[in-house]
Short mmCIF file of C-alpha atoms and ligand atoms in Angstrom, two decimals:
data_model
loop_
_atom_site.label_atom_id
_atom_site.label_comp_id
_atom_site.label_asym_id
_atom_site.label_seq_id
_atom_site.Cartn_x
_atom_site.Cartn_y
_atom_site.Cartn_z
CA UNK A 15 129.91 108.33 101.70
CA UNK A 16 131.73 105.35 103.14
CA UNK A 17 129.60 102.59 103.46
CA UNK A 18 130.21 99.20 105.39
CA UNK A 19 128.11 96.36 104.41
CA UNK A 20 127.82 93.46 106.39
CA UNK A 21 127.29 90.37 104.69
CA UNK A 22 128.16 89.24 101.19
CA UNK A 23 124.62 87.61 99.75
CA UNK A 24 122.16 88.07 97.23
CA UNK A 25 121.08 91.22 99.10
CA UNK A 26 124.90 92.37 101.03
CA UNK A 27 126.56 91.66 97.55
CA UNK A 28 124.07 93.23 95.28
CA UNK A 29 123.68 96.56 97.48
CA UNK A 30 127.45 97.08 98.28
CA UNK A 31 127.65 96.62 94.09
CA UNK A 32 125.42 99.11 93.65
CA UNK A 33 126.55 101.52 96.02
CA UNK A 34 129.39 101.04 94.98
CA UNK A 35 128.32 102.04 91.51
CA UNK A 36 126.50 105.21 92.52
CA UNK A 37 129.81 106.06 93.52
CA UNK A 38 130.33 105.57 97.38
CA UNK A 39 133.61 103.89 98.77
CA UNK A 40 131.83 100.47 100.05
CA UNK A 41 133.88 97.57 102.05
CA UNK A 42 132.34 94.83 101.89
CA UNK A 43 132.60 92.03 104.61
CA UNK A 44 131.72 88.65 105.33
CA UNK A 45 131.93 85.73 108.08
CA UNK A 46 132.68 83.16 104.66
CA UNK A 47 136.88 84.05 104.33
CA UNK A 48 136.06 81.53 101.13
CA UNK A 49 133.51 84.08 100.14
CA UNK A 50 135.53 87.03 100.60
CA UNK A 51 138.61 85.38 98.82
CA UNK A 52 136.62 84.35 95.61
CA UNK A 53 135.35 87.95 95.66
CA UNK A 54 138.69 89.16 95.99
CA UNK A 55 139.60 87.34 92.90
CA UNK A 56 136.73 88.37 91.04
CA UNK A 57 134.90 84.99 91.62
CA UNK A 58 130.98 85.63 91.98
CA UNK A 59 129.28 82.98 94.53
CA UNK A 60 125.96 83.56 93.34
CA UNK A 61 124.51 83.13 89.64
CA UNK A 62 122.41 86.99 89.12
CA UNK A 63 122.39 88.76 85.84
CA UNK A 64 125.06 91.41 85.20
CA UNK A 65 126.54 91.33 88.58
CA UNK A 66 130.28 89.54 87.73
CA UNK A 67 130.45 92.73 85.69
CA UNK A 68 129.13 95.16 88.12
CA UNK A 69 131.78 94.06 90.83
CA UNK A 70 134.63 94.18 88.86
CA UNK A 71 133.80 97.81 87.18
CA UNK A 72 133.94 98.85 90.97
CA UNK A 73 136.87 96.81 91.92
CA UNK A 74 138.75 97.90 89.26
CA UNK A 75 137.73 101.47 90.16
CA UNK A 76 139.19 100.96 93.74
CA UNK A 77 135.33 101.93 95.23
CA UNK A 78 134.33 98.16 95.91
CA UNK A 79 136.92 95.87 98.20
CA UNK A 80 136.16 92.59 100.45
CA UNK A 81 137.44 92.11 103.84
CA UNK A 82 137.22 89.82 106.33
CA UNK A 83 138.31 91.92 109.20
CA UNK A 84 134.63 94.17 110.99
CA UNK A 85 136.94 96.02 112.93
CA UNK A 86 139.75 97.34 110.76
CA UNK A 87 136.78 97.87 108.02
CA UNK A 88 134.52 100.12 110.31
CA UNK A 89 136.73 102.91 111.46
CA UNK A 90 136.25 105.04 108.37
CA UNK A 91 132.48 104.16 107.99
CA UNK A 92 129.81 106.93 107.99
CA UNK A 93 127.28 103.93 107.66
CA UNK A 94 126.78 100.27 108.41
CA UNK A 95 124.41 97.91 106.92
CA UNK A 96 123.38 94.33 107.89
CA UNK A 97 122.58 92.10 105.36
CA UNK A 98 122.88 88.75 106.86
CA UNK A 99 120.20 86.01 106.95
CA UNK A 100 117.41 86.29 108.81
CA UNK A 101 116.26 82.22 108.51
CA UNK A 102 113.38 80.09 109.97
CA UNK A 103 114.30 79.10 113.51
CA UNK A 104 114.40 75.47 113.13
CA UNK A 105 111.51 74.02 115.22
CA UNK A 106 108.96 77.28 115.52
CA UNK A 107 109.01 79.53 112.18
CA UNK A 108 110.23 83.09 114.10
CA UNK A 109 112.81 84.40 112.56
CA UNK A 110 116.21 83.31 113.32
CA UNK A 111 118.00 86.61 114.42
CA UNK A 112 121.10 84.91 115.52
CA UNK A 113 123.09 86.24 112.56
CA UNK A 114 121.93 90.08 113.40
CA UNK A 115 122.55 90.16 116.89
CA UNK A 116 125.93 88.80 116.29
CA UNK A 117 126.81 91.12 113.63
CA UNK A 118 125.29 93.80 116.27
CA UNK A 119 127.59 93.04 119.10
CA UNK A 120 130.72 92.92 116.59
CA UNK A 121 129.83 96.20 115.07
CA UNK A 122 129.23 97.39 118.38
CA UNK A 123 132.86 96.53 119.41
CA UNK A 124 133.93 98.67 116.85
CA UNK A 125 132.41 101.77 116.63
CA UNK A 126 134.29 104.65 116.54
CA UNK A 127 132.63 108.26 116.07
CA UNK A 128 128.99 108.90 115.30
CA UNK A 129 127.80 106.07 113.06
CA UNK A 130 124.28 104.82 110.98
CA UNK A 131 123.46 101.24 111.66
CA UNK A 132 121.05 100.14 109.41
CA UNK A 133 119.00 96.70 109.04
CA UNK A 134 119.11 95.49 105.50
CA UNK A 135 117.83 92.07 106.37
CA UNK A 136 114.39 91.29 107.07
CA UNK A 137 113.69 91.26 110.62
CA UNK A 138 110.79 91.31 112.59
CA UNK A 139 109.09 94.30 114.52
CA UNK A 140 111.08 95.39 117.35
CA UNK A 141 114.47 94.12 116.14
CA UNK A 142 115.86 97.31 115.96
CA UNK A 143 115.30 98.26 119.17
CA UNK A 144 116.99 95.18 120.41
CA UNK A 145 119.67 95.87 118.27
CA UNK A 146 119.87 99.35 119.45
CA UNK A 147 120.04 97.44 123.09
CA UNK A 148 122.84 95.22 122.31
CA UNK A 149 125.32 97.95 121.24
CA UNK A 150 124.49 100.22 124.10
CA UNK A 151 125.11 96.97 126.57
CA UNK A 152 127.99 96.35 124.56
CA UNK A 153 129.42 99.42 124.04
CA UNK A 154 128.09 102.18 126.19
CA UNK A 155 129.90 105.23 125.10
CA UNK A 156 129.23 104.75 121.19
CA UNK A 157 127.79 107.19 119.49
CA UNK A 158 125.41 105.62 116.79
CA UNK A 159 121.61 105.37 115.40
CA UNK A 160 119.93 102.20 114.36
CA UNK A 161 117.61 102.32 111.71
CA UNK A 162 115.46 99.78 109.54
CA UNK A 163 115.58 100.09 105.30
CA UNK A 164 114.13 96.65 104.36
CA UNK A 165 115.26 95.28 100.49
CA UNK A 166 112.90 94.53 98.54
CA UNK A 167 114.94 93.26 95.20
CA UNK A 168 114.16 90.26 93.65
CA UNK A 169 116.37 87.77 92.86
CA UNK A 170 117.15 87.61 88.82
CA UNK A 171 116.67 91.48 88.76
CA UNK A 172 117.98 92.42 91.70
CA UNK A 173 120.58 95.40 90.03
CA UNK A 174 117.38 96.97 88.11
CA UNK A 175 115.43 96.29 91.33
CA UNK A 176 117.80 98.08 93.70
CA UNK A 177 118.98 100.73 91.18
CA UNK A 178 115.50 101.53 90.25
CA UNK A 179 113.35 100.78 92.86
CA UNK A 180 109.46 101.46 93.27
CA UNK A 181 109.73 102.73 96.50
CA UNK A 182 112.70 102.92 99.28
CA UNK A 183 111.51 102.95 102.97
CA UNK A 184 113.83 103.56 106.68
CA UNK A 185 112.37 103.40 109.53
CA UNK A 186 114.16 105.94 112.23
CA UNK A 187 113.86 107.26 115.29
CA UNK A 188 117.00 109.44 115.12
CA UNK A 189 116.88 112.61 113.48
CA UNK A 190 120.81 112.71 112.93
CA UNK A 191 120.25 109.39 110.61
CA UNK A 192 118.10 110.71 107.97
CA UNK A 193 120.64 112.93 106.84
CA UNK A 194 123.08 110.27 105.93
CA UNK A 195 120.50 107.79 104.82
CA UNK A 196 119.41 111.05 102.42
CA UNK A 197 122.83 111.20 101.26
CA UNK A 198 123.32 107.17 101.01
CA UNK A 199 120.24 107.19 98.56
CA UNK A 200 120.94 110.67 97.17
CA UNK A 201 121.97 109.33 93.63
CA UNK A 202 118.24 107.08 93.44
CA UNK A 203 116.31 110.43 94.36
CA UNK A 204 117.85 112.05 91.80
CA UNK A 205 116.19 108.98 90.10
CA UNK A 206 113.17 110.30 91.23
CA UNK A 207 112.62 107.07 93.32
CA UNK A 208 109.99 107.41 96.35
CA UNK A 209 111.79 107.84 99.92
CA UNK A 210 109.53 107.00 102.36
CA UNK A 211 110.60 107.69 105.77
CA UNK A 212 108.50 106.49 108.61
CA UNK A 213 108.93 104.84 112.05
CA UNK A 214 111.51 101.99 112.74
CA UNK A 215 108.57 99.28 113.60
CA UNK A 216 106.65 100.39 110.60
CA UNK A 217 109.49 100.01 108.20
CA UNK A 218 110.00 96.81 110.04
CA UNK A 219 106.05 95.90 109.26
CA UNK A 220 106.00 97.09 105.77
CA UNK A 221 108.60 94.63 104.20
CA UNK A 222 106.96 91.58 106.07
CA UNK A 223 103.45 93.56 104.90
CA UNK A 224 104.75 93.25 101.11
CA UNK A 225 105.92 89.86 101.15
CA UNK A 226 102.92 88.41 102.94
CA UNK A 227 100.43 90.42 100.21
CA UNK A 228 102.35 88.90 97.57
CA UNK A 229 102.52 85.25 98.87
CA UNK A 230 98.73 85.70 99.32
CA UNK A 231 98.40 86.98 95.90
CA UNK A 232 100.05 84.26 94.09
CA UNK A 233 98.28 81.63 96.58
CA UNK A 234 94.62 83.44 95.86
CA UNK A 235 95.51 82.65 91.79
CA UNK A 236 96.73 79.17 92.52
CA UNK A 237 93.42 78.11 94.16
CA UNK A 238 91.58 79.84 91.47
CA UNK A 239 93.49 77.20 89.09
CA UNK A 240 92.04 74.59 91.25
CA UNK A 241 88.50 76.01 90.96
CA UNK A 242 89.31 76.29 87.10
CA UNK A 243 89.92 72.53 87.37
CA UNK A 244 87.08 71.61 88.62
CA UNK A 245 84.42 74.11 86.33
CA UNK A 246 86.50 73.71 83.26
CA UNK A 247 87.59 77.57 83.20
CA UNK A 248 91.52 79.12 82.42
CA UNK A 249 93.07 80.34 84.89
CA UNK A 250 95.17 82.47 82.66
CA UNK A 251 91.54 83.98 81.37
CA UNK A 252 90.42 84.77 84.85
CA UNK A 253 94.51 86.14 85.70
CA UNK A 254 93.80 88.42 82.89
CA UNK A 255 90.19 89.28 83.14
CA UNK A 256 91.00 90.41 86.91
CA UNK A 257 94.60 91.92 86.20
CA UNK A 258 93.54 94.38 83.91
CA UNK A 259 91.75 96.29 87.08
CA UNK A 260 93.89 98.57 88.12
CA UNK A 261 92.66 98.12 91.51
CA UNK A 262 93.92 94.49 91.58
CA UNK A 263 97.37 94.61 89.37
CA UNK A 264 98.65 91.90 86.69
CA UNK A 265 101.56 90.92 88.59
CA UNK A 266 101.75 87.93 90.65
CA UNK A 267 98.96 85.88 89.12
CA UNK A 268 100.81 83.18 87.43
CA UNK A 269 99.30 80.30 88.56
CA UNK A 270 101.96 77.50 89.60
CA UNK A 271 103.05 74.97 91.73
CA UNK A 272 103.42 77.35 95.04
CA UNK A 273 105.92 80.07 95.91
CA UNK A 274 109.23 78.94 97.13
CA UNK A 275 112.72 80.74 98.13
CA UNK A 276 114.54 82.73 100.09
CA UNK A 277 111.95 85.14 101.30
CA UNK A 278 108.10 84.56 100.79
CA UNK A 279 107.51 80.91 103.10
CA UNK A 280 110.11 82.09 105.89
CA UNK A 281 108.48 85.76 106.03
CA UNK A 282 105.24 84.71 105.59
CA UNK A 283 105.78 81.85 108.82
CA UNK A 284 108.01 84.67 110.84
CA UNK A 285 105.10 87.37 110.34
CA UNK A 286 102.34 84.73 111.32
CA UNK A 287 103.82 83.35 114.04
CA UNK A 288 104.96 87.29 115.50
CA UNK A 289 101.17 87.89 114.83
CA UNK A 290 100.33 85.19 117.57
CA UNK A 291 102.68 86.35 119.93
CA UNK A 292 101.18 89.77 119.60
CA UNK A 293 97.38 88.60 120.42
CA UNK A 294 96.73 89.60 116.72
CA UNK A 295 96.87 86.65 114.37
CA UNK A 296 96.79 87.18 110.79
CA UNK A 297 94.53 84.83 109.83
CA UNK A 298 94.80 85.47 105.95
CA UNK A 299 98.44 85.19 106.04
CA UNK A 300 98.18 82.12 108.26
CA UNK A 301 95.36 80.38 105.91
CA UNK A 302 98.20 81.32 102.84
CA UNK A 303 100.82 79.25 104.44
CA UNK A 304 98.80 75.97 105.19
CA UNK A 305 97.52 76.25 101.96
CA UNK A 306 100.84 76.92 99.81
CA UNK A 307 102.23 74.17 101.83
CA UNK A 308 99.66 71.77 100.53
CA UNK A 309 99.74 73.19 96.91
CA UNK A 310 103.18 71.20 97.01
CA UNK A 311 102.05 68.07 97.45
CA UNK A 312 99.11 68.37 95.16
CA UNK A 313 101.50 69.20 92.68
CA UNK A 314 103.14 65.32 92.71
CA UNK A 315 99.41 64.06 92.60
CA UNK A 316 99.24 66.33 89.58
CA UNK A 317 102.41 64.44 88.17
CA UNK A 318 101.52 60.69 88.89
CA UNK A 319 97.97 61.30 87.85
CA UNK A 320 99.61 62.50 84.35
CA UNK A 321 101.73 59.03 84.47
CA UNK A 322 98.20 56.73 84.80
CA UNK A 323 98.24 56.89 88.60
CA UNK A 324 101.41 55.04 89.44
CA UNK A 325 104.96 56.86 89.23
CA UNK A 326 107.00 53.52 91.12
CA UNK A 327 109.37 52.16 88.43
CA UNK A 328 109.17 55.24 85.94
CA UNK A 329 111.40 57.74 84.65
CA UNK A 330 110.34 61.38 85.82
CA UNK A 331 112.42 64.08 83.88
CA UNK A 332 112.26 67.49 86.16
CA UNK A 333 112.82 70.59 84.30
CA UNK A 334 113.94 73.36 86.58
CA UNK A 335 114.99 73.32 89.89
CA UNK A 336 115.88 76.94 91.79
CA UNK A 337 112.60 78.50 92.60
CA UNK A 338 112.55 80.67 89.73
CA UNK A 339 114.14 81.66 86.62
CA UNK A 340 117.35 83.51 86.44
CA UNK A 341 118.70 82.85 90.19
CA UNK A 342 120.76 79.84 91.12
CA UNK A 343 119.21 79.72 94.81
CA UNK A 344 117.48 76.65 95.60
CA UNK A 345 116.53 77.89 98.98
CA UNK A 346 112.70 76.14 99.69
CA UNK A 347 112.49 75.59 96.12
CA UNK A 348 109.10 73.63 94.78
CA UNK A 349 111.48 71.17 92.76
CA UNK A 350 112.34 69.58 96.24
CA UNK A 351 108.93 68.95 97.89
CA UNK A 352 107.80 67.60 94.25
CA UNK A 353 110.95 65.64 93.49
CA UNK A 354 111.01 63.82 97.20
CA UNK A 355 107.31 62.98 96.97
CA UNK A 356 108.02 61.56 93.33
CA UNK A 357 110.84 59.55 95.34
CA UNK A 358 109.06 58.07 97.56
CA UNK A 359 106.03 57.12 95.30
CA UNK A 360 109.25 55.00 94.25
CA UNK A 361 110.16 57.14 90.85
CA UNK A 362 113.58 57.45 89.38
CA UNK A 363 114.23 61.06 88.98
CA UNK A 364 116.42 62.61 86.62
CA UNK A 365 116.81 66.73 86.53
CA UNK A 366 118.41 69.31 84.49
CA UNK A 367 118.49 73.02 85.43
CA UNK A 368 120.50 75.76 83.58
CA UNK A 369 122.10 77.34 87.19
CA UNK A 370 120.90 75.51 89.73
CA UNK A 371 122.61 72.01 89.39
CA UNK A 372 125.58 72.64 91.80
CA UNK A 373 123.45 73.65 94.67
CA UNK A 374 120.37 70.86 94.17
CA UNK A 375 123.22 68.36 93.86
CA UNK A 376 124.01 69.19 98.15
CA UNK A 377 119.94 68.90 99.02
CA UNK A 378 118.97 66.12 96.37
CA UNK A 379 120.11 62.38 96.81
CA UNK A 380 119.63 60.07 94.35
CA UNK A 381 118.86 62.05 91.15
CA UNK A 382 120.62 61.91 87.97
CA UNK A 383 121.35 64.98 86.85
CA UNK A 384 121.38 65.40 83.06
CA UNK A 385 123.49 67.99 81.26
CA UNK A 386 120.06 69.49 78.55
CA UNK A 387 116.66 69.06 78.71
CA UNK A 388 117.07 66.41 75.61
CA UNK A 389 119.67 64.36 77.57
CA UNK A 390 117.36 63.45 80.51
CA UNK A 391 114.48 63.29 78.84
CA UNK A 392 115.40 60.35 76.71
CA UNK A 393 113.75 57.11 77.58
CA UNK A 394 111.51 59.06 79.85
CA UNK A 395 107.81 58.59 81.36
CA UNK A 396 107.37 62.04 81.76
CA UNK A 397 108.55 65.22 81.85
CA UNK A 398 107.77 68.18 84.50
CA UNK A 399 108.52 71.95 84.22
CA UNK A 400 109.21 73.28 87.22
CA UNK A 401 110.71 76.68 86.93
CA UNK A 402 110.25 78.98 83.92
CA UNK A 403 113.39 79.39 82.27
CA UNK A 404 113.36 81.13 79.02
CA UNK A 405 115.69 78.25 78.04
CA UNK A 406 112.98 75.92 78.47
CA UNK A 407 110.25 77.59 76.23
CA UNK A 408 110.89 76.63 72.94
CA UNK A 409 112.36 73.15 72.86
CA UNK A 410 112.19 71.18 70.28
CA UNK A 411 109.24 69.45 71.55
CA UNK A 412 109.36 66.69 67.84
CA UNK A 413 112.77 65.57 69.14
CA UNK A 414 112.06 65.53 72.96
CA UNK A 415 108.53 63.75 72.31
CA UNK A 416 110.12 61.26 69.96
CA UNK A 417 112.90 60.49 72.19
CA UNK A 418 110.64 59.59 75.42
CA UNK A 419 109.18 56.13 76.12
CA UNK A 420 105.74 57.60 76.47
CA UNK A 421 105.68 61.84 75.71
CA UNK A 422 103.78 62.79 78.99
CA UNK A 423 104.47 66.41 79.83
CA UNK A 424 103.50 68.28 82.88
CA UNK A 425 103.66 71.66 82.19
CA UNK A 426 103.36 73.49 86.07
CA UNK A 427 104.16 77.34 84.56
CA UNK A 428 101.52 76.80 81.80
CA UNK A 429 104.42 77.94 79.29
CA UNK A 430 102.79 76.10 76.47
CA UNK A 431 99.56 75.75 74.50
CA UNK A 432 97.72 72.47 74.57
CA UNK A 433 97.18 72.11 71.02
CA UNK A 434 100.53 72.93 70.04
CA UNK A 435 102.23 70.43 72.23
CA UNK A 436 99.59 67.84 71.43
CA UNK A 437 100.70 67.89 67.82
CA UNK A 438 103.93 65.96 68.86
CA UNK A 439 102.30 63.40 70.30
CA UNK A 440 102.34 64.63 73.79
CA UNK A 441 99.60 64.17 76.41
CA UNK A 442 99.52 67.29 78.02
CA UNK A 443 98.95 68.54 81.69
CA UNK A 444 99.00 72.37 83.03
CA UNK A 445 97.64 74.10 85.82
CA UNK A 446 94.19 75.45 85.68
CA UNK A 447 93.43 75.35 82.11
CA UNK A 448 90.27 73.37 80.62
CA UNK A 449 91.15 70.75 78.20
CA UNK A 450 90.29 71.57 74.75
CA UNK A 451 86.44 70.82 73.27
CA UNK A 452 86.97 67.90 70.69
CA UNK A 453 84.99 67.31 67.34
CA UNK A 454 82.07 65.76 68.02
P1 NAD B 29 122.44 85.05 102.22
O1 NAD B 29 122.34 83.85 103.07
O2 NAD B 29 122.61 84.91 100.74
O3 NAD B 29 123.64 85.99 102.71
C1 NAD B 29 123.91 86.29 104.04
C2 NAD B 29 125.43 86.45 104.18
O4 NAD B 29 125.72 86.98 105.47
C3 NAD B 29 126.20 85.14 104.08
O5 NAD B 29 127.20 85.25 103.07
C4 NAD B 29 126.81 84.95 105.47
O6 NAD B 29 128.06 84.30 105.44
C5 NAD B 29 126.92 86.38 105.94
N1 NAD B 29 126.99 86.57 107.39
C6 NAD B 29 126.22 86.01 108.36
N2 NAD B 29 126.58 86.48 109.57
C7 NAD B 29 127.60 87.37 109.37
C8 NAD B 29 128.38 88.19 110.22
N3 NAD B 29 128.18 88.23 111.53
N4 NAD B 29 129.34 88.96 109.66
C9 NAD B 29 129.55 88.95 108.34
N5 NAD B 29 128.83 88.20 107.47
C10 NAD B 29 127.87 87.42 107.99
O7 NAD B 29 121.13 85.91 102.55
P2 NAD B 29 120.34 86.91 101.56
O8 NAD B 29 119.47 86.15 100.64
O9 NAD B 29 121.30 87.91 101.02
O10 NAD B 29 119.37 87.62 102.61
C11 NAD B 29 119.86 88.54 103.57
C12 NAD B 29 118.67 89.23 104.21
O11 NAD B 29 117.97 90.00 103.23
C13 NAD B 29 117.63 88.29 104.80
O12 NAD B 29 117.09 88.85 105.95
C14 NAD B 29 116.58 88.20 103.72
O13 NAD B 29 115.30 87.88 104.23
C15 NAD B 29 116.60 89.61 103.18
N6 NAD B 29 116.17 89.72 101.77
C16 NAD B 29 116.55 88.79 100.86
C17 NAD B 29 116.16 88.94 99.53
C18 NAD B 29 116.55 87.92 98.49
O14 NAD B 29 115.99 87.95 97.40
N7 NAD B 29 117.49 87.01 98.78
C19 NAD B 29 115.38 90.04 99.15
C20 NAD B 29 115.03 90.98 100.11
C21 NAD B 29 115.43 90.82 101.42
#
């Protein structure tokens, strides 16, 4: 198959790799010339595990090559995907289609015998259609079928994720399509991974479906944390305790400081607010937003209560700043909300994360950025772990403790155990766990 994907990111990069790997001859394009030339050169723009490799293996097997030029790329192309962002219109929360239609109307310009255009990127219900309308207004006589096969990798294990998927869904309404999207996802079905072929809007549902479950997951442990707060339960008890039903699942109840990234808050706004518009609000999902928005700011209460109630004039050490472990994308990251709250409760921030320094350093002003967890926090009031990194779970917490002005540590993944951090010295703060019963 010769496969033409649109768009060079986390997703675009990831599934043209992959393709690439299964053995298809995949061009892969993008509006970024930069982009495309560091890719040329072997130069990955993102930080995710295994990829560099991935793309070169395929580049050097002449199946993978970058291009800037739709037109040139598209003539050979049995299928075209679009994996371009789909952001948060500034000012409402829909989803910012800008980026698809655009890529529409170029494809569109190009087409040249029957051709598969599929939607990668997340887009709300009815976007194919209107995709389907733009290349017929653009280009009347093509030949071509639009069709919707949502991603649903995760970032940090996106090559497992998309080579061994739980499930893959398209959404059609052309019968000629399904035979190339069969033969597309051939190698994965001899995988024996689920194809799931339904209607265009219900593919276009299910993704935003997913997403929104899982926000409301991880925001339905959070305020159980709270509640474990306040009746001196752990949260990690009750996570357990209602995991192990197989009705309910283990996954997605770590309680935190609020989901961030690329995905879950702009999904979760886009399918809320296309809810409204459609006289059918989604009250759960709406409820999930507010209340992961104000998880954020609890979460710098959570800090300055751990420094005595005051942060102006201290030394806050952040641990962690991408949204999660293993990806360098800061994108709506929890570090920012906390770290510009700590700001402007007047703290000096310093911050250390192991791949997301370069892009923090664009969105953050004024924080030092240190180049180990030991270097900022020396001479520190406190220090906060924001983002799980396996780097971060066995420091050496004798040196670090003895090397702070006073060894506060806020612990927002609960990656530690009270007691043993409390035998350096440290007073100790996680999320949702009772403090320990003392000796009477
Ligand atoms: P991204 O911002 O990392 O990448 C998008 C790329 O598209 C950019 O490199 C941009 O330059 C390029 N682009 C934009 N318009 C273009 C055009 N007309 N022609 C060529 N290139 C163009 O975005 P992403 O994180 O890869 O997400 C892409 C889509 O996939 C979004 O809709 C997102 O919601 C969805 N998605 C993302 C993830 C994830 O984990 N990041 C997971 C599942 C689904």
């Amino acid at each position: 198959m010769r496969v033409l994907m649109v768009g060079a990111g986390y997703v675009g990069l990831v599934s043209a790799a992959c393709f690439a790997d299964f053995g298809h001859q995949v061009v892969c394009i993008d509006s970024d010339a930069g982009k495309i030339e560091a890719l040329r050169g072997g130069k990955i723009p993102i930080y995710e595990p295994g990829l560099g490799e991935l793309v070169s293996t395929n580049l050097r097997a002449g199946r993978l090559s970058f291009e800037t030029d739709l037109k040139e790329a598209i003539a050979d192309a049995d299928v075209v995907f679009m994996a371009v962002g789909t952001p948060s219109r500034r000012g409402d929360g829909h989803a910012d289609l800008s980026h698809v239609y655009a890529a529409a109307r170029q494809i569109a310009g190009a087409l040249r015998g029957f051709t598969v255009i599929v939607t990668k990127s997340t887009v709300p219900v009815g976007t194919g259609d209107e995709v389907e309308r733009i290349i017929r207004e653009t280009n009347p006589d093509a030949d071509f079928a639009v069709v919707s096969n949502p991603e649903f990798l995760r970032e940090g294990a996106a090559i497992s994720d998309f080579k061994r998927p739980d499930r893959i869904v398209i959404g059609l309404e052309d019968e000629r399509a399904r035979a190339v999207m069969a033969e597309v996802y051939r190698p994965l079905y001899l995988n024996a991974a689920p194809i799931m072929y339904t209607a265009r809007r219900s593919a276009e549902l299910i993704k935003y479906a997913a997403n929104a479950y899982l926000a409301m997951k991880i925001t339905f442990i959070n305020e159980m944390a709270d509640l474990c707060e306040a009746l001196d339960a752990d949260v990690q008890d009750v996570a357990r305790g209602i995991g192990l039903d197989q009705r309910i699942g283990s996954k997605f109840l770590h309680a935190g400081p609020g989901y961030g990234g690329s995905c879950f808050p702009k999904d979760t706004m886009a399918l809320a607010k296309a809810a409204q518009d459609a006289a059918s609000p989604v009250r759960l999902v709406e409820a999930t937003v507010a209340i992961n928005d104000s998880r954020k700011r609890a979460m710098a209460r959570k800090v300055t209560a751990a420094c005595g109630g005051e942060v102006r004039g201290k030394t806050v050490a952040v641990l962690g700043l991408t949204f999660k472990p293993n990806t360098d994308d800061m994108r709506e990251a929890p570090s920012l909300a906390l770290i510009q709250a700590l700001q402007d409760g007047g703290a000096r921030v310093r911050a250390y994360d192991p791949e997301g320094m370069e892009g923090a350093r664009a969105l953050l002003d004024g924080v030092t950025f240190g180049n180990s967890p030991y270097e900022i926090a020396e001479s520190a009031d406190a220090l906060v772990i924001v983002t799980e990194w396996d780097a971060f779970r066995a420091l050496d917490l004798d040196r670090i403790g003895k090397s702070m002005k006073t060894p506060v540590l806020v612990d927002l993944r609960n990656i530690y155990k009270q007691g043993e951090v409390e035998k350096y010295g440290f007073t100790y703060t996680s999320v949702g766990r009772p403090r320990p019963k003392r000796a009477a």
